[in-house]
Amino acid sequence: MSSRTEPLAPAPSSPGAVSLTRGVTATWWYTLTAVLFIEVMLIGAWTGIVAATDFGGSVVLVVAVGGLLWCASTLLLLFDYRHRIDAGPGVPWKRLIVPFAVAVAFGAVAGSLTGSWQLAAMPLAQSVVLLNWPRGVRFRVVVAATLLLVALAFLDSATHSLGAGVPSWLPGAYAALLPSMTVSSLWFWDVMVTLDRARASESRLAATQERLRVATDVHDLQGHHLQVIALQLELAERLLPRDPDAGMEQLRAARVSVDEARQGTRDLATRYRSVPLSDELANARDLLRAAGLEVEAVIDADAAGAPASALGPVIRETTTNVLRHGGGRRARLVLTRDPDAWRYEIANDVVTGADVRSDGPGGSGLDGIRRRIEEAHGTLDVRAEADEFAVVVTVPSTVEARG
């Protein structure tokens, strides 16, 4: 019987635990660098404004160096924001003494030297915005900080504290943008954390539902058999004094019911443990691609009928063998059906000196694969060529009934 082959369909994309966790971590570093970039650019702008005004070089140095020290101190606020993202609202003032002291000192010194009220208030206002406020409170804090800085910018412009050569709109624009840009970066981080929590909750809910489904099936199976066994034993107890032969027949029927219950439990456990071979191959393909290999995967259209109990562990072990010992750049996964057997092949190019035949921990590797295939009355063919290593496994189709 001929069977057609087609490329393995791409696995449906889903936000897995590992990938989403990596995404959350990457988003955190993006948030951190974005806030620091905004602050450093702001200090650079203030340094340029002060340098354009009739101030000495010492004042410019104080604004530049002091501003960078203040930017570094806000790292404490950002890390505190990240690690308290799961905590309730509140302000742990003891942990915030150092960054707030730096902000107040820098603002007081830079503001007094330049005569700018906006520069004096800006570090403290930015530090307050970086606190982990509740959602409604945060909006009011941002609005208040923005209005304060804009008002102080107009006050500086009216008093010409920065000199007539500095455009009046420049400090005001920076003041208006600083709180909103900062809080938008923090909001993006909060969204990613919320998505990660939702993913974790969804995984826990799915696991709970699966356990409930298994428990229900076990309850129904065992409850049915135990009720039948109880009735058979009760009937045997009544019949034995009057009709020993009939009573013994009921005892033998009860023993058969016990065997059926045990077999049903084993079948139920096997059904929940088994994974479709298409999923096994998709997982193997994804693992190899994640390791940097170019993977070609071809699977028979009738793969649902393949013996998963025999080939599933082989797929996992051979994939592990390629990852551990292959060291090449390409791999090929093939599952096809012959008239009376299933044929699975995994091949990869190898680098010189790679020990692709060695067993893994616990006796896994080629020896473990050989034992599994012999138990399934199949064959194992290992081809080690100069530039390619291949493992070919053939399992009789009659194993399907046992798989």
mmCIF file of C-alpha atoms in Angstrom:
data_model
loop_
_atom_site.group_PDB
_atom_site.id
_atom_site.type_symbol
_atom_site.label_atom_id
_atom_site.label_comp_id
_atom_site.label_asym_id
_atom_site.label_seq_id
_atom_site.Cartn_x
_atom_site.Cartn_y
_atom_site.Cartn_z
ATOM 1 C CA MET A 1 0.000 0.000 0.000
ATOM 2 C CA SER A 2 1.482 3.318 -0.997
ATOM 3 C CA SER A 3 1.432 6.259 1.360
ATOM 4 C CA ARG A 4 2.052 9.878 0.606
ATOM 5 C CA THR A 5 4.479 12.040 2.500
ATOM 6 C CA GLU A 6 4.278 15.719 3.204
ATOM 7 C CA PRO A 7 6.399 18.197 5.129
ATOM 8 C CA LEU A 8 5.725 18.389 8.818
ATOM 9 C CA ALA A 9 3.294 21.215 9.475
ATOM 10 C CA PRO A 10 4.627 24.034 11.613
ATOM 11 C CA ALA A 11 3.732 23.755 15.247
ATOM 12 C CA PRO A 12 1.114 26.269 16.339
ATOM 13 C CA SER A 13 2.742 29.266 17.939
ATOM 14 C CA SER A 14 1.927 29.734 21.601
ATOM 15 C CA PRO A 15 3.551 31.811 24.330
ATOM 16 C CA GLY A 16 5.381 29.008 26.083
ATOM 17 C CA ALA A 17 6.745 29.459 29.600
ATOM 18 C CA VAL A 18 10.364 29.711 28.629
ATOM 19 C CA SER A 19 9.920 32.052 25.667
ATOM 20 C CA LEU A 20 7.550 34.338 27.557
ATOM 21 C CA THR A 21 9.866 34.460 30.564
ATOM 22 C CA ARG A 22 12.701 35.446 28.274
ATOM 23 C CA GLY A 23 10.452 38.082 26.743
ATOM 24 C CA VAL A 24 9.668 39.515 30.173
ATOM 25 C CA THR A 25 13.372 39.704 31.040
ATOM 26 C CA ALA A 26 14.192 41.361 27.726
ATOM 27 C CA THR A 27 11.358 43.838 28.245
ATOM 28 C CA TRP A 28 12.730 44.704 31.668
ATOM 29 C CA TRP A 29 16.157 45.559 30.241
ATOM 30 C CA TYR A 30 14.474 47.549 27.491
ATOM 31 C CA THR A 31 12.523 49.477 30.125
ATOM 32 C CA LEU A 32 15.641 50.085 32.201
ATOM 33 C CA THR A 33 17.703 51.361 29.283
ATOM 34 C CA ALA A 34 14.808 53.462 27.962
ATOM 35 C CA VAL A 35 14.358 55.308 31.266
ATOM 36 C CA LEU A 36 18.112 55.798 31.666
ATOM 37 C CA PHE A 37 18.354 57.065 28.077
ATOM 38 C CA ILE A 38 15.628 59.627 28.752
ATOM 39 C CA GLU A 39 17.391 60.827 31.901
ATOM 40 C CA VAL A 40 20.855 60.970 30.306
ATOM 41 C CA MET A 41 19.472 62.896 27.335
ATOM 42 C CA LEU A 42 17.805 65.289 29.764
ATOM 43 C CA ILE A 43 21.073 65.846 31.632
ATOM 44 C CA GLY A 44 22.797 66.386 28.291
ATOM 45 C CA ALA A 45 20.194 68.983 27.354
ATOM 46 C CA TRP A 46 20.604 70.782 30.687
ATOM 47 C CA THR A 47 24.385 70.691 30.312
ATOM 48 C CA GLY A 48 24.032 72.307 26.888
ATOM 49 C CA ILE A 49 21.629 74.931 28.249
ATOM 50 C CA VAL A 50 23.982 75.806 31.100
ATOM 51 C CA ALA A 51 26.986 75.882 28.781
ATOM 52 C CA ALA A 52 25.127 78.274 26.461
ATOM 53 C CA THR A 53 24.481 80.608 29.385
ATOM 54 C CA ASP A 54 27.089 82.837 30.977
ATOM 55 C CA PHE A 55 28.235 80.342 33.588
ATOM 56 C CA GLY A 56 31.703 79.155 34.477
ATOM 57 C CA GLY A 57 33.119 75.763 33.576
ATOM 58 C CA SER A 58 32.731 74.556 37.172
ATOM 59 C CA VAL A 59 28.954 74.992 37.005
ATOM 60 C CA VAL A 60 28.770 73.041 33.747
ATOM 61 C CA LEU A 61 30.886 70.288 35.356
ATOM 62 C CA VAL A 62 28.602 70.156 38.397
ATOM 63 C CA VAL A 63 25.498 69.828 36.226
ATOM 64 C CA ALA A 64 27.043 67.155 33.995
ATOM 65 C CA VAL A 65 28.776 64.987 36.611
ATOM 66 C CA GLY A 66 26.124 65.483 39.274
ATOM 67 C CA GLY A 67 23.435 64.673 36.730
ATOM 68 C CA LEU A 68 25.103 61.413 35.772
ATOM 69 C CA LEU A 69 25.421 60.449 39.442
ATOM 70 C CA TRP A 70 21.727 61.175 39.880
ATOM 71 C CA CYS A 71 20.919 59.007 36.835
ATOM 72 C CA ALA A 72 22.924 56.176 38.397
ATOM 73 C CA SER A 73 21.013 56.545 41.664
ATOM 74 C CA THR A 74 17.692 56.047 39.858
ATOM 75 C CA LEU A 75 18.832 52.483 39.096
ATOM 76 C CA LEU A 76 18.019 51.679 42.723
ATOM 77 C CA LEU A 77 14.484 52.943 42.179
ATOM 78 C CA LEU A 78 14.107 50.956 38.944
ATOM 79 C CA PHE A 79 15.349 47.691 40.440
ATOM 80 C CA ASP A 80 13.135 48.267 43.457
ATOM 81 C CA TYR A 81 10.211 48.837 41.075
ATOM 82 C CA ARG A 82 10.866 45.533 39.332
ATOM 83 C CA HIS A 83 11.198 43.401 42.465
ATOM 84 C CA ARG A 84 8.147 44.943 44.114
ATOM 85 C CA ILE A 85 5.923 44.461 41.061
ATOM 86 C CA ASP A 86 4.102 41.605 42.852
ATOM 87 C CA ALA A 87 3.839 43.468 46.149
ATOM 88 C CA GLY A 88 0.977 45.630 47.234
ATOM 89 C CA PRO A 89 1.079 49.400 46.890
ATOM 90 C CA GLY A 90 3.163 51.292 49.370
ATOM 91 C CA VAL A 91 6.352 53.279 49.698
ATOM 92 C CA PRO A 92 9.271 51.578 51.555
ATOM 93 C CA TRP A 93 11.024 54.781 52.501
ATOM 94 C CA LYS A 94 13.993 53.080 54.192
ATOM 95 C CA ARG A 95 15.122 51.552 50.875
ATOM 96 C CA LEU A 96 14.663 54.870 49.069
ATOM 97 C CA ILE A 97 16.793 57.090 51.302
ATOM 98 C CA VAL A 98 19.917 56.964 49.107
ATOM 99 C CA PRO A 99 18.327 57.744 45.699
ATOM 100 C CA PHE A 100 16.116 60.464 47.153
ATOM 101 C CA ALA A 101 19.044 62.000 49.028
ATOM 102 C CA VAL A 102 21.065 62.094 45.808
ATOM 103 C CA ALA A 103 18.129 63.649 43.917
ATOM 104 C CA VAL A 104 17.595 66.360 46.550
ATOM 105 C CA ALA A 105 21.318 67.128 46.803
ATOM 106 C CA PHE A 106 21.809 67.343 43.045
ATOM 107 C CA GLY A 107 18.700 69.471 42.581
ATOM 108 C CA ALA A 108 19.638 71.841 45.380
ATOM 109 C CA VAL A 109 23.234 72.345 44.244
ATOM 110 C CA ALA A 110 22.512 72.546 40.495
ATOM 111 C CA GLY A 111 19.437 74.730 41.016
ATOM 112 C CA SER A 112 21.240 77.194 43.284
ATOM 113 C CA LEU A 113 24.258 77.455 40.967
ATOM 114 C CA THR A 114 22.165 78.062 37.853
ATOM 115 C CA GLY A 115 19.301 79.911 39.484
ATOM 116 C CA SER A 116 16.809 77.502 37.827
ATOM 117 C CA TRP A 117 13.788 76.385 39.829
ATOM 118 C CA GLN A 118 13.013 73.734 37.243
ATOM 119 C CA LEU A 119 16.460 72.138 37.488
ATOM 120 C CA ALA A 120 16.160 72.162 41.270
ATOM 121 C CA ALA A 121 12.832 70.307 41.250
ATOM 122 C CA MET A 122 13.361 67.991 38.272
ATOM 123 C CA PRO A 123 15.469 65.227 39.960
ATOM 124 C CA LEU A 124 13.071 64.899 42.886
ATOM 125 C CA ALA A 125 10.006 64.927 40.624
ATOM 126 C CA GLN A 126 11.485 62.191 38.412
ATOM 127 C CA SER A 127 12.370 60.065 41.455
ATOM 128 C CA VAL A 128 8.804 60.355 42.736
ATOM 129 C CA VAL A 129 7.449 59.260 39.338
ATOM 130 C CA LEU A 130 9.624 56.111 39.483
ATOM 131 C CA LEU A 131 7.930 54.881 42.656
ATOM 132 C CA ASN A 132 5.527 51.944 42.496
ATOM 133 C CA TRP A 133 2.306 53.926 42.893
ATOM 134 C CA PRO A 134 -1.146 52.352 42.547
ATOM 135 C CA ARG A 135 -2.634 52.832 39.092
ATOM 136 C CA GLY A 136 -4.978 55.711 39.915
ATOM 137 C CA VAL A 137 -2.448 57.444 42.144
ATOM 138 C CA ARG A 138 0.278 57.135 39.512
ATOM 139 C CA PHE A 139 -1.787 59.098 36.977
ATOM 140 C CA ARG A 140 -2.310 61.937 39.443
ATOM 141 C CA VAL A 141 1.395 61.935 40.392
ATOM 142 C CA VAL A 142 2.430 62.171 36.730
ATOM 143 C CA VAL A 143 -0.010 65.013 36.059
ATOM 144 C CA ALA A 144 1.133 66.882 39.161
ATOM 145 C CA ALA A 145 4.832 66.432 38.319
ATOM 146 C CA THR A 146 4.272 67.566 34.730
ATOM 147 C CA LEU A 147 2.324 70.691 35.779
ATOM 148 C CA LEU A 148 4.928 71.553 38.404
ATOM 149 C CA LEU A 149 7.853 71.292 36.002
ATOM 150 C CA VAL A 150 6.041 73.235 33.273
ATOM 151 C CA ALA A 151 5.149 75.981 35.733
ATOM 152 C CA LEU A 152 8.747 76.205 36.975
ATOM 153 C CA ALA A 153 9.963 76.275 33.350
ATOM 154 C CA PHE A 154 7.793 79.319 32.665
ATOM 155 C CA LEU A 155 9.027 80.878 35.915
ATOM 156 C CA ASP A 156 12.627 80.424 34.799
ATOM 157 C CA SER A 157 11.765 81.895 31.412
ATOM 158 C CA ALA A 158 10.062 84.907 32.995
ATOM 159 C CA THR A 159 13.024 85.634 35.283
ATOM 160 C CA HIS A 160 15.610 84.943 32.558
ATOM 161 C CA SER A 161 17.551 82.799 35.019
ATOM 162 C CA LEU A 162 19.134 80.847 32.163
ATOM 163 C CA GLY A 163 19.902 83.851 30.037
ATOM 164 C CA ALA A 164 18.073 85.468 27.171
ATOM 165 C CA GLY A 165 19.812 83.319 24.569
ATOM 166 C CA VAL A 166 18.073 80.118 25.654
ATOM 167 C CA PRO A 167 14.645 79.514 23.990
ATOM 168 C CA SER A 168 11.900 79.587 26.591
ATOM 169 C CA TRP A 169 10.131 76.577 25.107
ATOM 170 C CA LEU A 170 13.127 74.230 25.353
ATOM 171 C CA PRO A 171 13.172 73.596 29.145
ATOM 172 C CA GLY A 172 9.380 73.491 29.199
ATOM 173 C CA ALA A 173 9.242 70.847 26.462
ATOM 174 C CA TYR A 174 11.680 68.595 28.294
ATOM 175 C CA ALA A 175 9.767 69.102 31.537
ATOM 176 C CA ALA A 176 6.453 68.183 29.923
ATOM 177 C CA LEU A 177 7.824 65.037 28.291
ATOM 178 C CA LEU A 178 9.922 63.606 31.146
ATOM 179 C CA PRO A 179 7.200 62.188 33.445
ATOM 180 C CA SER A 180 4.968 60.905 30.647
ATOM 181 C CA MET A 181 7.806 59.192 28.753
ATOM 182 C CA THR A 182 9.069 57.583 31.952
ATOM 183 C CA VAL A 183 5.692 56.266 33.003
ATOM 184 C CA SER A 184 4.944 54.959 29.503
ATOM 185 C CA SER A 185 8.071 52.776 29.682
ATOM 186 C CA LEU A 186 7.044 51.503 33.114
ATOM 187 C CA TRP A 187 3.517 50.837 31.814
ATOM 188 C CA PHE A 188 4.895 48.653 29.004
ATOM 189 C CA TRP A 189 6.825 46.633 31.597
ATOM 190 C CA ASP A 190 3.683 46.246 33.711
ATOM 191 C CA VAL A 191 1.777 44.951 30.681
ATOM 192 C CA MET A 192 4.394 42.249 30.067
ATOM 193 C CA VAL A 193 4.313 41.190 33.717
ATOM 194 C CA THR A 194 0.523 40.980 33.563
ATOM 195 C CA LEU A 195 0.748 38.794 30.457
ATOM 196 C CA ASP A 196 3.263 36.543 32.187
ATOM 197 C CA ARG A 197 0.939 36.194 35.175
ATOM 198 C CA ALA A 198 -1.945 35.360 32.849
ATOM 199 C CA ARG A 199 0.161 32.712 31.117
ATOM 200 C CA ALA A 200 1.121 31.159 34.461
ATOM 201 C CA SER A 201 -2.505 31.212 35.624
ATOM 202 C CA GLU A 202 -3.632 29.631 32.358
ATOM 203 C CA SER A 203 -1.040 26.864 32.739
ATOM 204 C CA ARG A 204 -2.107 26.165 36.323
ATOM 205 C CA LEU A 205 -5.764 26.134 35.312
ATOM 206 C CA ALA A 206 -5.072 23.739 32.440
ATOM 207 C CA ALA A 207 -3.139 21.433 34.752
ATOM 208 C CA THR A 208 -5.943 21.543 37.316
ATOM 209 C CA GLN A 209 -8.558 20.773 34.687
ATOM 210 C CA GLU A 210 -6.476 17.867 33.388
ATOM 211 C CA ARG A 211 -6.056 16.445 36.890
ATOM 212 C CA LEU A 212 -9.788 16.796 37.452
ATOM 213 C CA ARG A 213 -10.507 15.012 34.183
ATOM 214 C CA VAL A 214 -8.123 12.172 35.071
ATOM 215 C CA ALA A 215 -9.599 11.909 38.557
ATOM 216 C CA THR A 216 -13.099 11.759 37.102
ATOM 217 C CA ASP A 217 -12.144 9.006 34.659
ATOM 218 C CA VAL A 218 -10.401 6.998 37.376
ATOM 219 C CA HIS A 219 -13.376 7.464 39.688
ATOM 220 C CA ASP A 220 -15.830 6.298 37.051
ATOM 221 C CA LEU A 221 -13.691 3.316 36.064
ATOM 222 C CA GLN A 222 -12.874 2.130 39.561
ATOM 223 C CA GLY A 223 -16.331 2.912 40.901
ATOM 224 C CA HIS A 224 -17.984 0.761 38.249
ATOM 225 C CA HIS A 225 -15.666 -2.213 38.760
ATOM 226 C CA LEU A 226 -15.731 -1.999 42.543
ATOM 227 C CA GLN A 227 -19.521 -1.951 42.553
ATOM 228 C CA VAL A 228 -19.604 -5.044 40.318
ATOM 229 C CA ILE A 229 -17.008 -6.812 42.490
ATOM 230 C CA ALA A 230 -18.933 -5.961 45.658
ATOM 231 C CA LEU A 231 -22.133 -7.431 44.202
ATOM 232 C CA GLN A 232 -20.329 -10.566 43.031
ATOM 233 C CA LEU A 233 -18.721 -11.122 46.429
ATOM 234 C CA GLU A 234 -22.023 -10.544 48.215
ATOM 235 C CA LEU A 235 -23.703 -13.053 45.930
ATOM 236 C CA ALA A 236 -20.879 -15.552 46.471
ATOM 237 C CA GLU A 237 -21.247 -15.149 50.245
ATOM 238 C CA ARG A 238 -24.927 -16.032 49.992
ATOM 239 C CA LEU A 239 -24.448 -18.958 47.611
ATOM 240 C CA LEU A 240 -21.491 -20.724 49.207
ATOM 241 C CA PRO A 241 -23.440 -22.305 52.128
ATOM 242 C CA ARG A 242 -26.199 -23.628 49.809
ATOM 243 C CA ASP A 243 -24.485 -24.067 46.452
ATOM 244 C CA PRO A 244 -20.657 -24.103 46.682
ATOM 245 C CA ASP A 245 -20.205 -24.475 42.939
ATOM 246 C CA ALA A 246 -22.313 -21.407 42.171
ATOM 247 C CA GLY A 247 -20.521 -19.478 44.931
ATOM 248 C CA MET A 248 -17.105 -20.396 43.512
ATOM 249 C CA GLU A 249 -18.293 -19.282 40.092
ATOM 250 C CA GLN A 250 -19.106 -15.847 41.509
ATOM 251 C CA LEU A 251 -15.683 -15.713 43.182
ATOM 252 C CA ARG A 252 -14.013 -16.479 39.872
ATOM 253 C CA ALA A 253 -16.146 -13.779 38.221
ATOM 254 C CA ALA A 254 -15.024 -11.323 40.896
ATOM 255 C CA ARG A 255 -11.399 -12.192 40.197
ATOM 256 C CA VAL A 256 -11.992 -11.544 36.490
ATOM 257 C CA SER A 257 -13.531 -8.186 37.396
ATOM 258 C CA VAL A 258 -10.430 -7.326 39.426
ATOM 259 C CA ASP A 259 -8.231 -8.155 36.427
ATOM 260 C CA GLU A 260 -10.434 -6.019 34.199
ATOM 261 C CA ALA A 261 -10.182 -3.117 36.641
ATOM 262 C CA ARG A 262 -6.390 -3.388 36.702
ATOM 263 C CA GLN A 263 -6.192 -3.578 32.927
ATOM 264 C CA GLY A 264 -8.567 -0.652 32.540
ATOM 265 C CA THR A 265 -6.428 1.418 34.892
ATOM 266 C CA ARG A 266 -3.294 0.560 32.919
ATOM 267 C CA ASP A 267 -5.011 1.434 29.647
ATOM 268 C CA LEU A 268 -6.193 4.720 31.106
ATOM 269 C CA ALA A 269 -2.693 5.602 32.308
ATOM 270 C CA THR A 270 -1.215 4.650 28.941
ATOM 271 C CA ARG A 271 -3.721 6.834 27.120
ATOM 272 C CA TYR A 272 -2.810 9.864 29.206
ATOM 273 C CA ARG A 273 0.917 9.237 28.935
ATOM 274 C CA SER A 274 0.986 8.778 25.182
ATOM 275 C CA VAL A 275 1.864 11.664 22.896
ATOM 276 C CA PRO A 276 1.046 11.639 19.156
ATOM 277 C CA LEU A 277 4.102 11.013 17.033
ATOM 278 C CA SER A 278 3.422 14.174 15.040
ATOM 279 C CA ASP A 279 3.822 16.120 18.303
ATOM 280 C CA GLU A 280 6.960 14.156 19.186
ATOM 281 C CA LEU A 281 8.481 15.016 15.806
ATOM 282 C CA ALA A 282 7.402 18.649 16.101
ATOM 283 C CA ASN A 283 9.054 18.866 19.524
ATOM 284 C CA ALA A 284 12.210 17.216 18.181
ATOM 285 C CA ARG A 285 12.276 19.623 15.251
ATOM 286 C CA ASP A 286 11.841 22.645 17.513
ATOM 287 C CA LEU A 287 14.603 21.487 19.869
ATOM 288 C CA LEU A 288 17.046 20.966 17.017
ATOM 289 C CA ARG A 289 16.183 24.342 15.489
ATOM 290 C CA ALA A 290 16.590 26.006 18.864
ATOM 291 C CA ALA A 291 20.088 24.502 18.988
ATOM 292 C CA GLY A 292 20.904 26.259 15.705
ATOM 293 C CA LEU A 293 20.480 23.366 13.247
ATOM 294 C CA GLU A 294 18.720 23.519 9.900
ATOM 295 C CA VAL A 295 16.043 20.833 10.164
ATOM 296 C CA GLU A 296 14.193 19.026 7.376
ATOM 297 C CA ALA A 297 11.192 17.106 8.688
ATOM 298 C CA VAL A 298 8.982 14.793 6.614
ATOM 299 C CA ILE A 299 6.131 12.812 8.138
ATOM 300 C CA ASP A 300 3.710 10.341 6.627
ATOM 301 C CA ALA A 301 0.117 11.487 6.300
ATOM 302 C CA ASP A 302 -1.034 8.380 8.234
ATOM 303 C CA ALA A 303 1.349 8.945 11.164
ATOM 304 C CA ALA A 304 -1.536 8.825 13.637
ATOM 305 C CA GLY A 305 -1.524 5.037 13.258
ATOM 306 C CA ALA A 306 2.179 4.650 14.066
ATOM 307 C CA PRO A 307 3.126 2.855 17.328
ATOM 308 C CA ALA A 308 3.744 5.795 19.653
ATOM 309 C CA SER A 309 4.780 3.584 22.568
ATOM 310 C CA ALA A 310 7.659 2.132 20.519
ATOM 311 C CA LEU A 311 8.747 5.097 18.404
ATOM 312 C CA GLY A 312 8.060 7.957 20.822
ATOM 313 C CA PRO A 313 10.952 7.174 23.212
ATOM 314 C CA VAL A 314 13.210 6.482 20.212
ATOM 315 C CA ILE A 315 12.486 9.923 18.768
ATOM 316 C CA ARG A 316 13.289 11.568 22.086
ATOM 317 C CA GLU A 317 16.500 9.606 22.635
ATOM 318 C CA THR A 318 17.848 10.095 19.108
ATOM 319 C CA THR A 319 17.109 13.810 19.281
ATOM 320 C CA THR A 320 19.004 14.018 22.557
ATOM 321 C CA ASN A 321 21.865 12.087 20.955
ATOM 322 C CA VAL A 322 22.089 14.609 18.108
ATOM 323 C CA LEU A 323 22.032 17.546 20.514
ATOM 324 C CA ARG A 324 24.640 16.019 22.793
ATOM 325 C CA HIS A 325 27.112 14.513 20.301
ATOM 326 C CA GLY A 326 26.313 15.732 16.778
ATOM 327 C CA GLY A 327 27.870 19.182 16.649
ATOM 328 C CA GLY A 328 26.787 19.676 13.021
ATOM 329 C CA ARG A 329 24.601 22.211 11.275
ATOM 330 C CA ARG A 330 21.874 20.116 9.633
ATOM 331 C CA ALA A 331 19.465 17.377 10.644
ATOM 332 C CA ARG A 332 16.785 15.328 8.901
ATOM 333 C CA LEU A 333 13.729 13.687 10.481
ATOM 334 C CA VAL A 334 11.674 11.209 8.426
ATOM 335 C CA LEU A 335 8.753 8.981 9.384
ATOM 336 C CA THR A 336 7.307 6.853 6.560
ATOM 337 C CA ARG A 337 5.220 3.734 6.282
ATOM 338 C CA ASP A 338 6.135 0.664 4.284
ATOM 339 C CA PRO A 339 3.568 -2.045 3.479
ATOM 340 C CA ASP A 340 4.183 -3.908 6.758
ATOM 341 C CA ALA A 341 6.346 -1.601 8.875
ATOM 342 C CA TRP A 342 6.997 1.936 10.020
ATOM 343 C CA ARG A 343 10.387 3.464 9.245
ATOM 344 C CA TYR A 344 11.870 6.307 11.288
ATOM 345 C CA GLU A 345 15.141 7.974 10.315
ATOM 346 C CA ILE A 346 17.127 10.755 11.907
ATOM 347 C CA ALA A 347 20.340 11.946 10.281
ATOM 348 C CA ASN A 348 22.734 14.791 10.938
ATOM 349 C CA ASP A 349 26.049 16.017 9.657
ATOM 350 C CA VAL A 350 28.841 15.645 12.188
ATOM 351 C CA VAL A 351 32.110 17.355 12.883
ATOM 352 C CA THR A 352 35.366 15.469 12.893
ATOM 353 C CA GLY A 353 35.989 13.656 16.168
ATOM 354 C CA ALA A 354 32.408 13.853 17.444
ATOM 355 C CA ASP A 355 31.501 10.743 19.490
ATOM 356 C CA VAL A 356 27.990 10.156 18.252
ATOM 357 C CA ARG A 357 27.828 6.565 19.457
ATOM 358 C CA SER A 358 28.428 7.119 23.161
ATOM 359 C CA ASP A 359 25.654 6.492 25.592
ATOM 360 C CA GLY A 360 24.137 9.179 27.690
ATOM 361 C CA PRO A 361 23.532 9.032 31.423
ATOM 362 C CA GLY A 362 21.590 6.130 32.729
ATOM 363 C CA GLY A 363 22.261 3.850 29.763
ATOM 364 C CA SER A 364 20.423 5.954 27.198
ATOM 365 C CA GLY A 365 21.779 6.439 23.703
ATOM 366 C CA LEU A 366 22.114 3.818 20.994
ATOM 367 C CA ASP A 367 22.169 0.837 23.365
ATOM 368 C CA GLY A 368 18.933 1.973 24.973
ATOM 369 C CA ILE A 369 17.362 2.494 21.554
ATOM 370 C CA ARG A 370 18.453 -0.977 20.477
ATOM 371 C CA ARG A 371 16.838 -2.567 23.525
ATOM 372 C CA ARG A 372 13.566 -0.743 22.936
ATOM 373 C CA ILE A 373 13.425 -1.720 19.277
ATOM 374 C CA GLU A 374 14.254 -5.361 19.999
ATOM 375 C CA GLU A 375 11.385 -5.465 22.504
ATOM 376 C CA ALA A 376 9.109 -4.202 19.717
ATOM 377 C CA HIS A 377 10.532 -6.843 17.304
ATOM 378 C CA GLY A 378 11.976 -4.107 15.112
ATOM 379 C CA THR A 379 15.388 -3.410 13.613
ATOM 380 C CA LEU A 380 17.998 -0.716 14.180
ATOM 381 C CA ASP A 381 20.442 0.379 11.492
ATOM 382 C CA VAL A 382 23.235 2.819 12.338
ATOM 383 C CA ARG A 383 25.157 4.435 9.491
ATOM 384 C CA ALA A 384 28.292 6.373 10.367
ATOM 385 C CA GLU A 385 29.763 7.959 7.269
ATOM 386 C CA ALA A 386 32.456 10.557 6.867
ATOM 387 C CA ASP A 387 30.113 13.524 6.932
ATOM 388 C CA GLU A 388 26.790 12.129 8.162
ATOM 389 C CA PHE A 389 25.499 9.989 10.993
ATOM 390 C CA ALA A 390 22.094 8.336 10.625
ATOM 391 C CA VAL A 391 19.911 6.114 12.771
ATOM 392 C CA VAL A 392 17.191 4.149 10.973
ATOM 393 C CA VAL A 393 14.546 2.305 13.002
ATOM 394 C CA THR A 394 11.977 -0.062 11.530
ATOM 395 C CA VAL A 395 9.012 -1.276 13.604
ATOM 396 C CA PRO A 396 6.413 -3.792 12.380
ATOM 397 C CA SER A 397 2.952 -2.401 11.822
ATOM 398 C CA THR A 398 1.551 -5.137 14.065
ATOM 399 C CA VAL A 399 3.011 -3.243 17.026
ATOM 400 C CA GLU A 400 0.210 -0.672 16.568
ATOM 401 C CA ALA A 401 -2.241 -2.814 18.445
ATOM 402 C CA ARG A 402 0.149 -3.051 21.405
ATOM 403 C CA GLY A 403 1.224 0.621 21.180
#
